[in-house]
Short mmCIF file of C-alpha atoms and ligand atoms in Angstrom, two decimals:
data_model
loop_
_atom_site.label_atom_id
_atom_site.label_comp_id
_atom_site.label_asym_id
_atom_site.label_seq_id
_atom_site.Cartn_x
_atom_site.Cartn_y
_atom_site.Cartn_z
CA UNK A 1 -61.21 -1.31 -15.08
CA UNK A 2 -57.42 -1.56 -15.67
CA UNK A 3 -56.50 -2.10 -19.24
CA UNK A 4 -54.66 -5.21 -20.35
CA UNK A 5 -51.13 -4.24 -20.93
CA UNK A 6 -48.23 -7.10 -22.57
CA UNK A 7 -45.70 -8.31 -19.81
CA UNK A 8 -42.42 -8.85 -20.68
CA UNK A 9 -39.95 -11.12 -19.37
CA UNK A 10 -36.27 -10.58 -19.65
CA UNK A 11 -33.43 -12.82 -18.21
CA UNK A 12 -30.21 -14.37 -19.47
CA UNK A 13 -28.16 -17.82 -19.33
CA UNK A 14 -25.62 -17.02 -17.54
CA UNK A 15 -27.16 -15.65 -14.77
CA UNK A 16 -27.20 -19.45 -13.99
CA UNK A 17 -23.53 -19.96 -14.31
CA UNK A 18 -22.83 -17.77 -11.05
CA UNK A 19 -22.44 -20.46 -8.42
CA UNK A 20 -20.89 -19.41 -4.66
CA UNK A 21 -21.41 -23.04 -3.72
CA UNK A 22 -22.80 -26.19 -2.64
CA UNK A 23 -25.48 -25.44 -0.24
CA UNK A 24 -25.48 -21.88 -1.02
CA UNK A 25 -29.13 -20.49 -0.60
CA UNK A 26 -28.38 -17.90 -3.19
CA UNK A 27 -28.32 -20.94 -6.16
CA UNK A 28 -29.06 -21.30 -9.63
CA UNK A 29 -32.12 -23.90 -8.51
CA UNK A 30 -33.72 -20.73 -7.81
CA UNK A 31 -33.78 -19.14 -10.86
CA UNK A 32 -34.82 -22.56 -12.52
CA UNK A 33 -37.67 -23.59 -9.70
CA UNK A 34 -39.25 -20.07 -11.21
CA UNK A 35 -38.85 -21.27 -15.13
CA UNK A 36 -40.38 -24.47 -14.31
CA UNK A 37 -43.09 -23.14 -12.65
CA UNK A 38 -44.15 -20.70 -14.95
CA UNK A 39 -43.76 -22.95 -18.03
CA UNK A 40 -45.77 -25.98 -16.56
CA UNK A 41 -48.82 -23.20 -15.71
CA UNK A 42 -48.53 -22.13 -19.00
CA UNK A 43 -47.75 -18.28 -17.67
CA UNK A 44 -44.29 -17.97 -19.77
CA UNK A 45 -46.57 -18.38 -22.87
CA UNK A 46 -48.31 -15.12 -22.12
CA UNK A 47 -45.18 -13.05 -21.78
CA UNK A 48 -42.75 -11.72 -24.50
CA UNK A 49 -39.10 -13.14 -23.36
CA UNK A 50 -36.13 -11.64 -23.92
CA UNK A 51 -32.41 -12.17 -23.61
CA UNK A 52 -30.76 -9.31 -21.26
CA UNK A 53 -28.03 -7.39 -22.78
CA UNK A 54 -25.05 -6.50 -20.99
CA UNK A 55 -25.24 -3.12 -19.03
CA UNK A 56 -22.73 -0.86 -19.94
CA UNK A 57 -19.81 1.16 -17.97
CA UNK A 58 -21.82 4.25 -18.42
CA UNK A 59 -25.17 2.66 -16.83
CA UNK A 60 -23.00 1.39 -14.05
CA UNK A 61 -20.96 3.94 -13.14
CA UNK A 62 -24.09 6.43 -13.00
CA UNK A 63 -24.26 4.43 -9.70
CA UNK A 64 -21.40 2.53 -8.18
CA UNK A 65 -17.93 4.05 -8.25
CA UNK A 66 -15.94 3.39 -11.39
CA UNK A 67 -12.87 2.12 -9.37
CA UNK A 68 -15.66 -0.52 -7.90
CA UNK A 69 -16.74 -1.87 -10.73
CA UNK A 70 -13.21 -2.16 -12.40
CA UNK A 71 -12.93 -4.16 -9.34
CA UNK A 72 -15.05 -6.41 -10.25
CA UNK A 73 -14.81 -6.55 -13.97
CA UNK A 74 -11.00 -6.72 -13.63
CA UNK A 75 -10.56 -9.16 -11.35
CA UNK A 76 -7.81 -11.45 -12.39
CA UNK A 77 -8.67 -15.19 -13.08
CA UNK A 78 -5.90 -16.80 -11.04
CA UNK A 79 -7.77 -14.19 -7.85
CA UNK A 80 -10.92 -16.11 -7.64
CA UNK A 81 -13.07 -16.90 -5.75
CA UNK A 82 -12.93 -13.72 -3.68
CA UNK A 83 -14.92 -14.13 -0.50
CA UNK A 84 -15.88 -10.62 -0.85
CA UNK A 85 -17.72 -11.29 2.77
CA UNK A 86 -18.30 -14.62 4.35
CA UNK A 87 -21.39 -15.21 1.77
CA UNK A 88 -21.00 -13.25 -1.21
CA UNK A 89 -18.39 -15.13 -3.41
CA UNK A 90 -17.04 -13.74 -6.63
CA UNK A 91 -16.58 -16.90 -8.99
CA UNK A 92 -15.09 -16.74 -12.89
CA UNK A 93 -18.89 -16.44 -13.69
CA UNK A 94 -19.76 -13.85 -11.56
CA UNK A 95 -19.19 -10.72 -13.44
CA UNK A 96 -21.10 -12.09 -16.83
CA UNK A 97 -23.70 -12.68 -14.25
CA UNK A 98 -23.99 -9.48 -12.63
CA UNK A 99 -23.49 -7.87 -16.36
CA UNK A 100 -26.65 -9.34 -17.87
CA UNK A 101 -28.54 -8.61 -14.66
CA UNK A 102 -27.94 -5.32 -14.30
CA UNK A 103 -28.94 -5.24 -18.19
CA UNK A 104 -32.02 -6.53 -18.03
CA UNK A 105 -32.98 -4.36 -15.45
CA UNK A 106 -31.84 -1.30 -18.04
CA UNK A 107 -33.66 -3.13 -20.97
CA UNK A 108 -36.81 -3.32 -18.74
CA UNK A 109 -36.98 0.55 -18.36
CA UNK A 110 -36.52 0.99 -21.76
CA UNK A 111 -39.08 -1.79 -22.81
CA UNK A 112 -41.40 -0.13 -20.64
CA UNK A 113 -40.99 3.39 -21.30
CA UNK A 114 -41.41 2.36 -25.60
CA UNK A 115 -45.31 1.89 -24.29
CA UNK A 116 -44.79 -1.46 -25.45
CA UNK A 117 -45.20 -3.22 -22.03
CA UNK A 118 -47.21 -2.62 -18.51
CA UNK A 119 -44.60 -4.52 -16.52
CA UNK A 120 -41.23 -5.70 -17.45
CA UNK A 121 -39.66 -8.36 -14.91
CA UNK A 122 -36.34 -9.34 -14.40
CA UNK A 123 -35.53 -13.05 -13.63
CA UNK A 124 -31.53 -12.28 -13.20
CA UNK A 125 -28.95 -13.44 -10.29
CA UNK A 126 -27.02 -12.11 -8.63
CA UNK A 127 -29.64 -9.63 -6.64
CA UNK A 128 -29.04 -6.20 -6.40
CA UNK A 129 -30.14 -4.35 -3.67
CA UNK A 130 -27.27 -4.55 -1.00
CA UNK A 131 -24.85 -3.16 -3.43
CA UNK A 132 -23.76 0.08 -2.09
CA UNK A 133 -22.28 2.57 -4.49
CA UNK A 134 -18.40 0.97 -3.68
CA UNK A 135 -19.20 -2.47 -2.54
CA UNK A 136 -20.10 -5.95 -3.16
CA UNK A 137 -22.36 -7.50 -0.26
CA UNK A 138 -25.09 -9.90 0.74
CA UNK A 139 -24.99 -12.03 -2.48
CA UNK A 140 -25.18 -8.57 -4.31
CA UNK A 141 -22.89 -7.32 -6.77
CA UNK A 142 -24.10 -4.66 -9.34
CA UNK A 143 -27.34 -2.67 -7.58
CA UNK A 144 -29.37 -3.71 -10.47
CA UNK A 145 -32.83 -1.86 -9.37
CA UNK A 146 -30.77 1.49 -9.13
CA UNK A 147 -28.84 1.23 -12.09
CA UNK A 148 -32.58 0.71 -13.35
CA UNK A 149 -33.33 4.01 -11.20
CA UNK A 150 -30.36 5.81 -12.76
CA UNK A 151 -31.42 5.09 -16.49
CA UNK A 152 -35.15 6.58 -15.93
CA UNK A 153 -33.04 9.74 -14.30
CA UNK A 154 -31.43 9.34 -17.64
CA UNK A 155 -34.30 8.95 -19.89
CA UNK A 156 -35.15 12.61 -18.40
CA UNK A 157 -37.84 11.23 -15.71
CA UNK A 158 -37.62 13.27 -12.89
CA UNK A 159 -39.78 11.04 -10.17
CA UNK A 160 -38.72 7.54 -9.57
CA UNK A 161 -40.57 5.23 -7.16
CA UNK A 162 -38.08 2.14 -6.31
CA UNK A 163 -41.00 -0.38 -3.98
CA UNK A 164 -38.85 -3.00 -1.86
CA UNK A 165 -40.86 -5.96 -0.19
CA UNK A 166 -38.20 -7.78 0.27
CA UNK A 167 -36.96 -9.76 3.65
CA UNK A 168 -34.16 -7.38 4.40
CA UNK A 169 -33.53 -3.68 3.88
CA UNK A 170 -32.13 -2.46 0.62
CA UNK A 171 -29.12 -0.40 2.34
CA UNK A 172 -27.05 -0.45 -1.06
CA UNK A 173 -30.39 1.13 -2.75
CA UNK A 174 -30.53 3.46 0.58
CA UNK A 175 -26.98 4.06 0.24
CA UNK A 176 -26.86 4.79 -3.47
CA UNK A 177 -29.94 7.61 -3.45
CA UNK A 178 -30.53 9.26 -0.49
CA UNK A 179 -29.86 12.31 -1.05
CA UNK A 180 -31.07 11.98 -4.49
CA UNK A 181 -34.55 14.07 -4.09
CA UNK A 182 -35.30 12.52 -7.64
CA UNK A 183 -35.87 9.02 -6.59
CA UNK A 184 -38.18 7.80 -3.53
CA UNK A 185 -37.37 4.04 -1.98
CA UNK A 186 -40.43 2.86 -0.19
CA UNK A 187 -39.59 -0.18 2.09
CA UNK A 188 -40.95 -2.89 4.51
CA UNK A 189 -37.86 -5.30 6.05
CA UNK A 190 -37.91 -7.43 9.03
CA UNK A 191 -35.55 -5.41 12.42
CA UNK A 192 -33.74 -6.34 13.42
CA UNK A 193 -32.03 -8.52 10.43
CA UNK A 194 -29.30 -8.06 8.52
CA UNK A 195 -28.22 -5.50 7.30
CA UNK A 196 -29.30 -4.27 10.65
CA UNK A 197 -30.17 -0.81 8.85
CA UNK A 198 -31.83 1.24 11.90
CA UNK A 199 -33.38 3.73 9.83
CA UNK A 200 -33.07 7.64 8.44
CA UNK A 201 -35.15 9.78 10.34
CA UNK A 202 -33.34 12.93 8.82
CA UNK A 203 -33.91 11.51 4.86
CA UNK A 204 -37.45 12.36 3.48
CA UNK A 205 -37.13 10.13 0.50
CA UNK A 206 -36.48 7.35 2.59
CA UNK A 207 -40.17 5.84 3.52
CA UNK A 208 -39.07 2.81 5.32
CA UNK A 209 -41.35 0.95 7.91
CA UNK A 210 -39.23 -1.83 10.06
CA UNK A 211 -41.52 -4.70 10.84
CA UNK A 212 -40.97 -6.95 14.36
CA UNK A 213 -40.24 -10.66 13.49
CA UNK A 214 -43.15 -12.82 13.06
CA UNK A 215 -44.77 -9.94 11.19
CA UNK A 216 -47.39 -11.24 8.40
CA UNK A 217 -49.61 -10.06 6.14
CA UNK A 218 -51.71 -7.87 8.63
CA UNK A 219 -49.01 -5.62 9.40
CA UNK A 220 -47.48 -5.55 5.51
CA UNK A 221 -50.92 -4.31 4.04
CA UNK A 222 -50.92 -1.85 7.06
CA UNK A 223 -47.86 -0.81 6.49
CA UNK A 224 -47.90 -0.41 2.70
CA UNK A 225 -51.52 1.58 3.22
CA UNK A 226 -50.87 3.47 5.65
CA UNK A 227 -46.27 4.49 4.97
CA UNK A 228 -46.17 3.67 1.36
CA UNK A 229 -49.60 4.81 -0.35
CA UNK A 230 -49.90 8.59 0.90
CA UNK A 231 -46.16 9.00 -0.14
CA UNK A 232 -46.72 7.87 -3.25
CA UNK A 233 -49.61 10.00 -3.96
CA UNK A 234 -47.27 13.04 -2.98
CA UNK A 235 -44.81 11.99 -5.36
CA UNK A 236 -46.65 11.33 -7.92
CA UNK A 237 -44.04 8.85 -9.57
CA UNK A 238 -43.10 8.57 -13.51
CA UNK A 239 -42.62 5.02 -12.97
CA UNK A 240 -42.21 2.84 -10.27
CA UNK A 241 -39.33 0.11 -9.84
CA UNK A 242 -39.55 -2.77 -7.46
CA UNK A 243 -36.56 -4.86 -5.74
CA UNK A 244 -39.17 -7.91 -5.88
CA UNK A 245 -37.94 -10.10 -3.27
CA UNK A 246 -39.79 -12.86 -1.85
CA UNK A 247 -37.59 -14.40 1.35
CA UNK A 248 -40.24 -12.42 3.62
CA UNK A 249 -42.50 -15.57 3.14
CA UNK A 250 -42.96 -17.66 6.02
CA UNK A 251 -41.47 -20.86 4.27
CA UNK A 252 -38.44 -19.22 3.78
CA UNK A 253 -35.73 -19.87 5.96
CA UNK A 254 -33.31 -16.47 6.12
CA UNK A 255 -35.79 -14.73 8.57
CA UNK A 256 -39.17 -14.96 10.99
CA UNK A 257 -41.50 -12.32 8.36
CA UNK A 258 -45.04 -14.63 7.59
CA UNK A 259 -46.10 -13.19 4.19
CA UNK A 260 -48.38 -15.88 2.12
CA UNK A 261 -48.68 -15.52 -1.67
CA UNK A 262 -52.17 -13.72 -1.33
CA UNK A 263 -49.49 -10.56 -0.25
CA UNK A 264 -47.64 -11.36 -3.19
CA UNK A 265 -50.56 -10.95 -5.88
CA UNK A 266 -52.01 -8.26 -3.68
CA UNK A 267 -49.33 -6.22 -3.69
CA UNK A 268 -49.19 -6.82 -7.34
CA UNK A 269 -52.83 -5.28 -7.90
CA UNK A 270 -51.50 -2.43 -5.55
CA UNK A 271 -48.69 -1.86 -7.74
CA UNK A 272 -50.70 -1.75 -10.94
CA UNK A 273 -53.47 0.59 -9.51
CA UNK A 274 -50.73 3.18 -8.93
CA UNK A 275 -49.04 2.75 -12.08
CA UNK A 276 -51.87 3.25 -14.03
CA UNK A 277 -53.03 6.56 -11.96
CA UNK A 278 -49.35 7.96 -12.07
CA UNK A 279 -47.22 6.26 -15.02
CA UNK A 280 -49.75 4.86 -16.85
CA UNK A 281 -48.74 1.35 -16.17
CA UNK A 282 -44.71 1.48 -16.40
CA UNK A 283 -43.73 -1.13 -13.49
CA UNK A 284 -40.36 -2.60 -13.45
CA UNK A 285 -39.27 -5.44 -11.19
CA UNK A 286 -36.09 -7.05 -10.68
CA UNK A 287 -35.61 -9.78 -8.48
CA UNK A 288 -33.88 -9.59 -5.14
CA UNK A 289 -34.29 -13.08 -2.65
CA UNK A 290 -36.33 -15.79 -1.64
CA UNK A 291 -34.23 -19.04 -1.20
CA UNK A 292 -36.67 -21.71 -0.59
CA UNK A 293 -36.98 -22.66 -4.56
CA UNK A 294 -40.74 -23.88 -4.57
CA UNK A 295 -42.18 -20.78 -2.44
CA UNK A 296 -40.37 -18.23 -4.10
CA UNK A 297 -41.51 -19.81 -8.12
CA UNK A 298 -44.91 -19.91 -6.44
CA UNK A 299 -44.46 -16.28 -4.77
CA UNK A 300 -42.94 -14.97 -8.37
CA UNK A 301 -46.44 -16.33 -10.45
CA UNK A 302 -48.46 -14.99 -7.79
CA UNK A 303 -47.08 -11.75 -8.45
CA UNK A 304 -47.51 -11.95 -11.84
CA UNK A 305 -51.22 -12.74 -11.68
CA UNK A 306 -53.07 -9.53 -11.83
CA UNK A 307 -50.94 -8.01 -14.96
CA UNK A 308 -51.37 -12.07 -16.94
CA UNK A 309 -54.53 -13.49 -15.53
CA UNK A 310 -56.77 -10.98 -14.18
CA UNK A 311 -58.98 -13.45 -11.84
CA UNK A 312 -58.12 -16.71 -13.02
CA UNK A 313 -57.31 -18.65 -9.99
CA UNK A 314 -53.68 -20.34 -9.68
ZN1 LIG B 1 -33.50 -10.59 1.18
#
């Protein structure tokens, strides 16, 4: 029997006020499909909300290059937009943005480390996990789920488990920690896609399994089961962080992965069995894409179910 544990829920304004554009897929409509859905089933009401605080030049720089992020906290008003690539637009908004969500994601570890809360998610744009350590790419910004990473090295954990479901591989996570024996980034991503990572043979806390397109829930339980479980009973983490993204549904339109929302609340009960062998219960997610608004709300409160609801059906 896993014990009830409080959820808390941590976002900001202005992660709404970052904007790269009409018809962007990487829109504030996603962030507010999620609200609505949560708050018409009621699910917000069972969470603790909070406001995310800025993170701060230390947390930052404890993962991106202090040059980078002067880059982008610096940039001059009259310089934007920057197409930093063809997608990933810095606006006047952007950095406030990528402030608060790479806050939250430091607030959650914190939140959840006080014993106060099982998980803490963070509803926060820009995503994080394309972020290398000295550059902005693929809507990403600030890597929030590593600077989460980098605060529980900081706290004095010394086993970090960063889970990444999401669509495409988390390179700037990759990028940022592997040679960081500390920290562990389990991963399932659709190859070839962008980033067209081709994996790290030579890197053992890399446990990354590349699924063909057209890949659905049969091969993601497989592959979490069979790649991701027996690593993380070797590790043994302190607490496990997840780049929660949900474009690997088969509504959504960036790639050709078929996950349903039964993956998304299964994984969820995965999750939480783990945490409360290894850490008992810390879990922090943060999340990454999913850009067809109605899937990913639905995706997100599936994913929420087992810590809110136990059984109840949605
Ligand atoms: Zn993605």
């Amino acid at each position: 029997m896993i014990p009830f544990r409080p959820v808390a829920w941590i976002t900001h304004p202005a992660c709404n006020l970052h904007d790269m554009g009409e018809g962007h897929p990487e829109c504030p409509e996603r962030l507010r499909a999620i609200g609505d859905r949560l708050r018409s089933g009621g699910l917000l009401d069972f969470m603790q909300q909070y406001e995310a605080p800025r993170a701060t030049i230390e947390q930052l720089t404890r993962v991106h290059a202090a040059e980078y992020v002067q880059r982008i906290l610096g940039a001059e008003a009259a310089s934007l937009p920057i197409h930093v690539d063809p997608d990933t637009i810095q606006t006047a908004e952007t950095a406030e943005a990528a402030l608060r969500a790479a806050g939250a994601a430091v607030q959650a570890v914190d939140l959840v480390l006080s014993d106060q809360y099982g998980l803490a998610f963070c509803a926060v744009r820009p995503p994080g996990h394309h972020a290398t350590r000295d550059q902005a790419m693929g809507f990403c910004f600030f890597n929030n789920i590593a600077v989460a990473a980098a605060h529980a090295l900081a706290r004095g954990l010394k086993r970090v488990a960063i889970l990444d479901f999401d669509l495409h591989y988390g390179n700037g996570t990759a990028d940022i920690f592997q040679n960081d024996r500390r920290v562990k980034l389990y991963s399932t991503y659709q190859h070839p896609l962008y980033p067209y990572w081709s994996g790290c043979a030579d890197t053992e806390n890399l446990v990354d399994v590349a699924l063909p397109p057209l890949a659905g829930s049969t091969e993601f339980r497989k592959a979490v089961e069979e790649r991701w479980i027996p690593a993380l009973v070797d590790q043994r983490p302190q607490i496990i962080l997840v780049s929660a993204g949900f474009d690997a549904h088969a509504e959504d339109p960036m790639g050709d992965l078929r996950f349903g929302y039964d993956d998304y609340s299964w994984i969820a009960a995965r999750i939480q069995s783990l945490a409360e062998t290894y850490c008992p219960g810390r879990i922090v997610a943060t999340l990454e894409g999913g850009y067809t608004p109605h899937a990913l709300a639905r995706s997100v409160e599936r994913f929420l179910q087992p810590f809110l609801t136990g059984d109840m059906p949605l």
